[in-house]
Coordinates of C-alpha atoms in Angstrom, one line a residue:
M1 CA 7.1 -16.2 74.4
S2 CA 9.2 -15.4 77.5
I3 CA 12.8 -14.3 77.8
K4 CA 14.9 -17.2 79.2
T5 CA 18.6 -18.2 79.6
Y6 CA 19.7 -21.4 77.9
K7 CA 20.2 -22.8 81.3
Q8 CA 16.6 -22.1 82.3
A9 CA 15.3 -23.3 79.0
T10 CA 16.9 -26.6 79.2
W11 CA 16.2 -27.1 82.8
E12 CA 12.4 -26.6 81.9
A13 CA 12.9 -29.3 79.1
M14 CA 14.2 -31.8 81.7
K15 CA 11.3 -31.0 84.2
E16 CA 8.8 -31.4 81.6
E17 CA 10.0 -34.6 80.2
M18 CA 10.5 -36.1 83.7
L19 CA 7.1 -35.2 84.7
R20 CA 5.7 -36.5 81.4
D21 CA 7.6 -39.6 81.6
P22 CA 8.5 -41.6 84.8
S23 CA 11.3 -43.5 83.1
V24 CA 13.3 -40.4 82.5
Y25 CA 16.2 -39.6 85.0
A26 CA 19.3 -37.5 85.2
M27 CA 22.7 -38.5 86.3
A28 CA 25.9 -36.3 86.5
E29 CA 28.9 -35.7 88.7
D30 CA 28.0 -33.2 91.5
I31 CA 24.4 -32.9 90.2
I32 CA 23.0 -32.6 93.8
G33 CA 25.6 -30.3 95.4
N34 CA 26.1 -27.8 92.7
G35 CA 23.5 -28.8 90.1
G36 CA 26.1 -30.1 87.6
S37 CA 29.0 -28.3 86.1
M38 CA 26.9 -25.3 84.9
G39 CA 24.3 -25.4 87.7
H40 CA 21.8 -26.5 85.0
Y41 CA 20.1 -29.3 87.1
A42 CA 19.9 -27.4 90.4
G43 CA 16.6 -28.0 92.1
L44 CA 15.4 -30.5 89.5
G45 CA 14.6 -33.3 92.0
A46 CA 12.5 -31.1 94.1
A47 CA 10.7 -29.8 91.0
V48 CA 9.7 -33.1 89.8
G49 CA 8.8 -34.3 93.3
D50 CA 11.4 -37.1 93.4
Q51 CA 14.9 -36.7 94.3
S52 CA 15.9 -40.3 93.6
R53 CA 15.6 -39.5 89.8
V54 CA 18.5 -37.0 90.0
L55 CA 21.5 -39.3 90.7
D56 CA 25.0 -38.0 91.8
A57 CA 27.6 -39.9 90.2
P58 CA 31.1 -41.0 91.0
I59 CA 34.1 -39.2 89.0
S60 CA 33.9 -42.0 86.5
E61 CA 32.7 -41.2 83.1
T62 CA 32.9 -45.0 82.2
A63 CA 30.5 -45.9 85.0
I64 CA 28.2 -43.2 84.2
V65 CA 27.8 -44.2 80.5
A66 CA 27.9 -48.0 81.1
S67 CA 25.1 -47.7 83.8
A68 CA 23.0 -45.6 81.5
V69 CA 23.5 -48.0 78.6
G70 CA 22.2 -50.9 80.9
A71 CA 19.3 -48.7 82.3
A72 CA 18.3 -47.8 78.7
L73 CA 18.3 -51.4 77.6
A74 CA 16.0 -52.2 80.7
G75 CA 13.6 -49.5 79.5
M76 CA 14.7 -46.3 81.3
R77 CA 15.5 -43.0 79.5
P78 CA 18.6 -41.7 81.2
V79 CA 20.0 -38.3 80.5
I80 CA 23.6 -38.2 81.5
D81 CA 26.0 -35.2 81.6
M82 CA 29.8 -35.4 80.9
R83 CA 30.7 -32.1 82.4
F84 CA 33.1 -31.5 79.6
S85 CA 33.3 -33.1 76.0
N86 CA 37.0 -33.9 76.8
C87 CA 35.8 -36.5 79.3
L88 CA 34.2 -38.4 76.3
P89 CA 37.3 -40.4 75.5
V90 CA 37.3 -42.1 78.7
C91 CA 34.0 -43.9 77.8
M92 CA 34.5 -44.6 74.1
D93 CA 33.8 -48.3 74.2
E94 CA 30.6 -47.7 75.9
L95 CA 29.5 -45.3 73.5
T96 CA 30.6 -46.4 70.3
N97 CA 30.5 -50.3 70.8
Q98 CA 27.6 -50.5 73.2
A99 CA 25.3 -47.6 73.0
A100 CA 25.8 -47.0 69.2
K101 CA 25.4 -50.7 68.1
S102 CA 23.0 -52.5 70.4
R103 CA 20.0 -51.7 68.6
Y104 CA 21.3 -53.1 65.4
M105 CA 23.1 -56.0 66.9
F106 CA 19.9 -57.1 68.8
G107 CA 17.7 -56.8 65.7
G108 CA 15.9 -53.6 67.0
Q109 CA 14.9 -55.4 70.3
G110 CA 17.7 -53.4 72.5
K111 CA 17.0 -49.7 72.2
V112 CA 19.5 -47.6 74.0
H113 CA 17.3 -44.5 74.3
M114 CA 19.7 -42.2 76.2
V115 CA 20.9 -38.6 76.0
V116 CA 24.6 -37.7 76.5
R117 CA 24.8 -34.0 77.4
C118 CA 28.4 -32.8 76.5
P119 CA 29.3 -29.0 77.3
D120 CA 32.1 -28.2 75.0
G121 CA 33.9 -25.2 73.4
I122 CA 36.2 -22.4 74.4
L123 CA 35.4 -20.8 77.7
K124 CA 38.1 -18.4 78.9
M125 CA 41.2 -20.1 80.4
Q126 CA 40.0 -23.6 80.8
G127 CA 42.9 -25.2 79.0
A128 CA 43.3 -27.9 76.4
H129 CA 41.7 -30.7 78.6
H130 CA 38.4 -28.9 78.8
T131 CA 37.8 -27.0 75.6
D132 CA 37.5 -29.5 72.4
C133 CA 34.6 -29.6 70.0
L134 CA 34.4 -33.3 69.3
E135 CA 31.1 -33.5 67.2
A136 CA 33.1 -35.0 64.1
W137 CA 34.2 -38.0 66.1
F138 CA 30.6 -39.0 66.9
A139 CA 29.0 -38.1 63.6
H140 CA 31.4 -40.6 62.0
M141 CA 29.8 -43.4 64.1
P142 CA 26.6 -45.2 62.7
G143 CA 24.1 -45.6 65.6
L144 CA 24.7 -42.3 67.3
Q145 CA 22.6 -39.1 66.6
V146 CA 24.6 -35.8 67.1
V147 CA 22.6 -32.7 68.1
I148 CA 24.1 -29.2 68.6
P149 CA 21.7 -26.5 69.7
S150 CA 22.2 -22.8 69.0
S151 CA 20.0 -20.9 71.4
P152 CA 17.7 -21.3 74.4
A153 CA 14.6 -22.0 72.3
E154 CA 16.5 -24.5 70.1
G155 CA 18.0 -26.0 73.3
K156 CA 14.8 -26.7 74.9
G157 CA 13.1 -28.2 71.7
L158 CA 15.9 -30.2 70.6
L159 CA 16.5 -31.7 74.2
K160 CA 12.8 -32.7 74.5
T161 CA 13.0 -34.4 71.2
A162 CA 16.5 -36.1 72.0
I163 CA 14.9 -37.6 75.3
R164 CA 11.8 -39.0 73.4
N165 CA 14.1 -40.5 70.7
D166 CA 14.6 -44.3 70.7
N167 CA 18.4 -43.8 69.7
P168 CA 21.3 -42.6 71.7
V169 CA 21.9 -38.9 71.3
M170 CA 25.1 -36.9 71.7
F171 CA 23.9 -33.6 72.8
F172 CA 26.9 -30.9 72.5
E173 CA 26.2 -27.7 74.2
H174 CA 28.8 -24.8 73.9
K175 CA 29.5 -23.6 77.4
T176 CA 28.9 -20.0 76.5
L177 CA 25.4 -20.9 75.6
F178 CA 24.4 -21.4 79.1
K179 CA 24.1 -17.7 79.9
M180 CA 22.7 -16.8 76.5
E181 CA 19.2 -15.1 76.7
G182 CA 16.4 -15.5 74.0
E183 CA 12.8 -16.0 73.4
V184 CA 11.3 -19.3 74.2
P185 CA 7.8 -20.4 73.4
D186 CA 5.6 -20.8 76.5
E187 CA 3.6 -23.6 74.9
E188 CA 4.7 -27.3 74.4
Y189 CA 6.9 -27.8 71.5
T190 CA 9.6 -30.0 70.0
I191 CA 12.2 -29.6 67.2
P192 CA 12.7 -32.6 64.7
I193 CA 16.2 -34.2 64.5
G194 CA 17.7 -33.9 61.1
K195 CA 15.9 -30.8 59.9
A196 CA 18.0 -27.6 59.5
R197 CA 16.5 -24.1 59.7
I198 CA 17.2 -20.9 57.7
A199 CA 18.3 -18.6 60.5
R200 CA 18.6 -15.7 58.1
E201 CA 17.5 -15.4 54.3
G202 CA 20.0 -14.2 51.9
K203 CA 20.9 -14.3 48.1
D204 CA 24.7 -13.8 47.9
V205 CA 26.4 -16.5 50.0
S206 CA 25.3 -19.4 52.1
I207 CA 27.0 -19.6 55.6
V208 CA 26.5 -23.3 57.0
V209 CA 27.0 -23.4 60.7
Y210 CA 25.7 -25.0 63.9
G211 CA 25.7 -24.4 67.6
I212 CA 27.2 -21.3 69.0
M213 CA 28.4 -20.4 65.6
V214 CA 24.8 -19.5 64.6
S215 CA 24.9 -16.2 66.6
R216 CA 28.4 -15.6 65.3
A217 CA 27.3 -16.1 61.7
L218 CA 24.3 -13.9 62.2
A219 CA 26.5 -11.1 63.6
A220 CA 28.8 -11.5 60.5
A221 CA 25.8 -11.3 58.3
E222 CA 24.9 -8.0 59.7
E223 CA 28.4 -6.8 59.2
L224 CA 28.3 -8.0 55.6
A225 CA 24.9 -6.4 54.9
A226 CA 26.5 -2.9 55.5
E227 CA 28.8 -3.9 52.7
G228 CA 26.0 -4.8 50.5
I229 CA 26.6 -8.7 50.9
D230 CA 23.4 -10.6 51.5
A231 CA 24.4 -13.7 53.5
E232 CA 22.0 -16.7 54.2
V233 CA 22.6 -18.5 57.6
I234 CA 21.7 -22.1 57.8
D235 CA 21.6 -23.7 61.3
L236 CA 22.1 -27.3 60.8
R237 CA 20.8 -28.1 64.4
T238 CA 22.0 -31.6 64.0
V239 CA 25.1 -33.2 62.2
S240 CA 24.0 -36.7 62.2
P241 CA 21.8 -37.0 60.6
W242 CA 22.3 -33.7 58.7
D243 CA 20.0 -31.9 56.3
K244 CA 21.6 -32.1 53.0
E245 CA 18.5 -30.9 51.1
T246 CA 18.4 -27.5 52.8
V247 CA 22.0 -26.8 52.3
L248 CA 22.0 -27.7 48.7
A249 CA 18.9 -25.9 47.9
S250 CA 20.5 -22.6 49.7
I251 CA 23.7 -23.1 47.5
K252 CA 21.5 -23.4 44.4
K253 CA 20.1 -20.0 45.2
T254 CA 23.4 -18.2 46.2
G255 CA 26.1 -20.0 44.3
R256 CA 28.7 -19.5 47.1
V257 CA 29.2 -21.2 50.5
V258 CA 31.2 -20.8 53.7
V259 CA 31.2 -23.6 56.4
A260 CA 32.4 -22.8 59.8
H261 CA 32.9 -24.4 63.1
E262 CA 34.8 -23.9 66.4
A263 CA 36.2 -27.5 66.2
V264 CA 39.8 -27.9 64.6
K265 CA 39.5 -27.4 60.8
Q266 CA 41.5 -30.7 60.0
C267 CA 38.9 -33.3 59.7
G268 CA 36.1 -31.3 61.2
F269 CA 32.5 -31.8 60.2
G270 CA 33.1 -28.9 57.8
A271 CA 35.0 -31.4 55.6
E272 CA 32.0 -33.5 55.4
L273 CA 29.9 -30.6 54.3
S274 CA 32.5 -29.4 51.8
A275 CA 32.9 -32.9 50.3
T276 CA 29.2 -33.5 49.9
I277 CA 28.6 -29.9 48.3
A278 CA 31.5 -30.8 45.9
E279 CA 30.1 -34.0 44.9
E280 CA 26.5 -33.0 44.6
A281 CA 26.3 -29.4 43.8
L282 CA 29.7 -28.5 41.9
S283 CA 27.5 -27.1 39.0
D284 CA 25.7 -24.7 41.2
L285 CA 28.9 -23.2 42.6
K286 CA 30.2 -19.8 41.3
G287 CA 33.6 -20.1 43.2
P288 CA 35.4 -22.4 45.8
I289 CA 34.0 -23.7 49.0
V290 CA 35.5 -21.7 51.8
R291 CA 36.1 -23.6 55.1
I292 CA 37.1 -22.3 58.4
G293 CA 37.8 -23.6 61.9
A294 CA 40.4 -23.8 64.7
P295 CA 44.1 -24.2 63.9
F296 CA 45.5 -27.7 64.4
V297 CA 46.8 -27.1 68.0
P298 CA 45.7 -28.0 71.6
I299 CA 43.7 -25.0 72.8
P300 CA 46.1 -22.8 74.9
M301 CA 45.6 -21.5 78.3
T302 CA 47.0 -18.0 77.7
P303 CA 44.1 -15.8 76.9
H304 CA 45.6 -14.0 73.8
L305 CA 46.8 -17.4 72.3
E306 CA 43.3 -18.8 73.1
D307 CA 41.9 -16.0 71.1
L308 CA 43.6 -17.2 68.1
C309 CA 41.7 -20.4 68.2
R310 CA 38.3 -19.1 68.4
T311 CA 36.1 -18.8 65.1
L312 CA 34.6 -15.4 65.5
P313 CA 32.1 -13.2 63.5
K314 CA 35.1 -11.3 61.9
D315 CA 36.6 -14.6 60.7
I316 CA 33.1 -15.6 59.2
A317 CA 32.7 -12.2 57.5
A318 CA 36.1 -12.5 56.1
A319 CA 35.4 -16.0 54.6
A320 CA 32.2 -14.6 53.1
R321 CA 34.1 -11.8 51.4
K322 CA 36.4 -14.2 50.1
A323 CA 33.7 -16.4 48.7
V324 CA 31.9 -13.7 46.9
S325 CA 35.0 -12.2 45.5
A326 CA 36.1 -15.5 43.8

């Protein structure tokens, strides 16, 4: 194991996959000058010995995604970067009509194996145009897979799997992850899509989260432990497909559940989780499902208003107390 930042770990994933497979290439705006929006591609072309496989793109998300779809259909494995998830609406036709549906409509012959990296989430004072969490949009679309890593080790393993996958993958990375440090295996490894992990064992309440919310849920669990509440934390890793079996097994054990995300609560992925739990595990519940997320407002620029839109450890802890007291 080595201590690495998320940025370093995912850079290593890109390098390893580009060296392993010559069909893999990267494309993003300002990828050569600044290494992308987070500097997470800096030096990649030199590291793989071929600068032509790291492509600077114009400020046109439509052109980036459309060219990647075409390249994937021709046999390449593009990894493209949207800089901010809020740029995704610009290229929805290319994503939801071309990337998502081509494999089905061509009878399995037109595989769109591409990865769309989407930095998202609240980072201080970036305003409403650069902070949305849009994973629920794409989880709703058949043909797309939606991956949301929670740590440096998870990011590396999931990115390698996403690149090798034969389906288009939306890869949502919370912007605060890029500086996060953690242990990363030194040996070769991948993480399967569609399989959750139990980030913390517990017996009193299940907290179902993904992405940056995993570290926040673990912090909340420590706070709850001091009060005698033993919380289990489930890291979904992927929300399409998502690991229903692991979630339902945890609820059968604890009888109580909190689902949480930074995305807006209304129609967020927590609603899908809650509905499935209600449909398939109602008899296992000892109290109501508690669902938390951001208020139904554009993210403000003003820091103290912006803070009201974050889902933080204290909010998760409060939700868990509510769940166990019911």
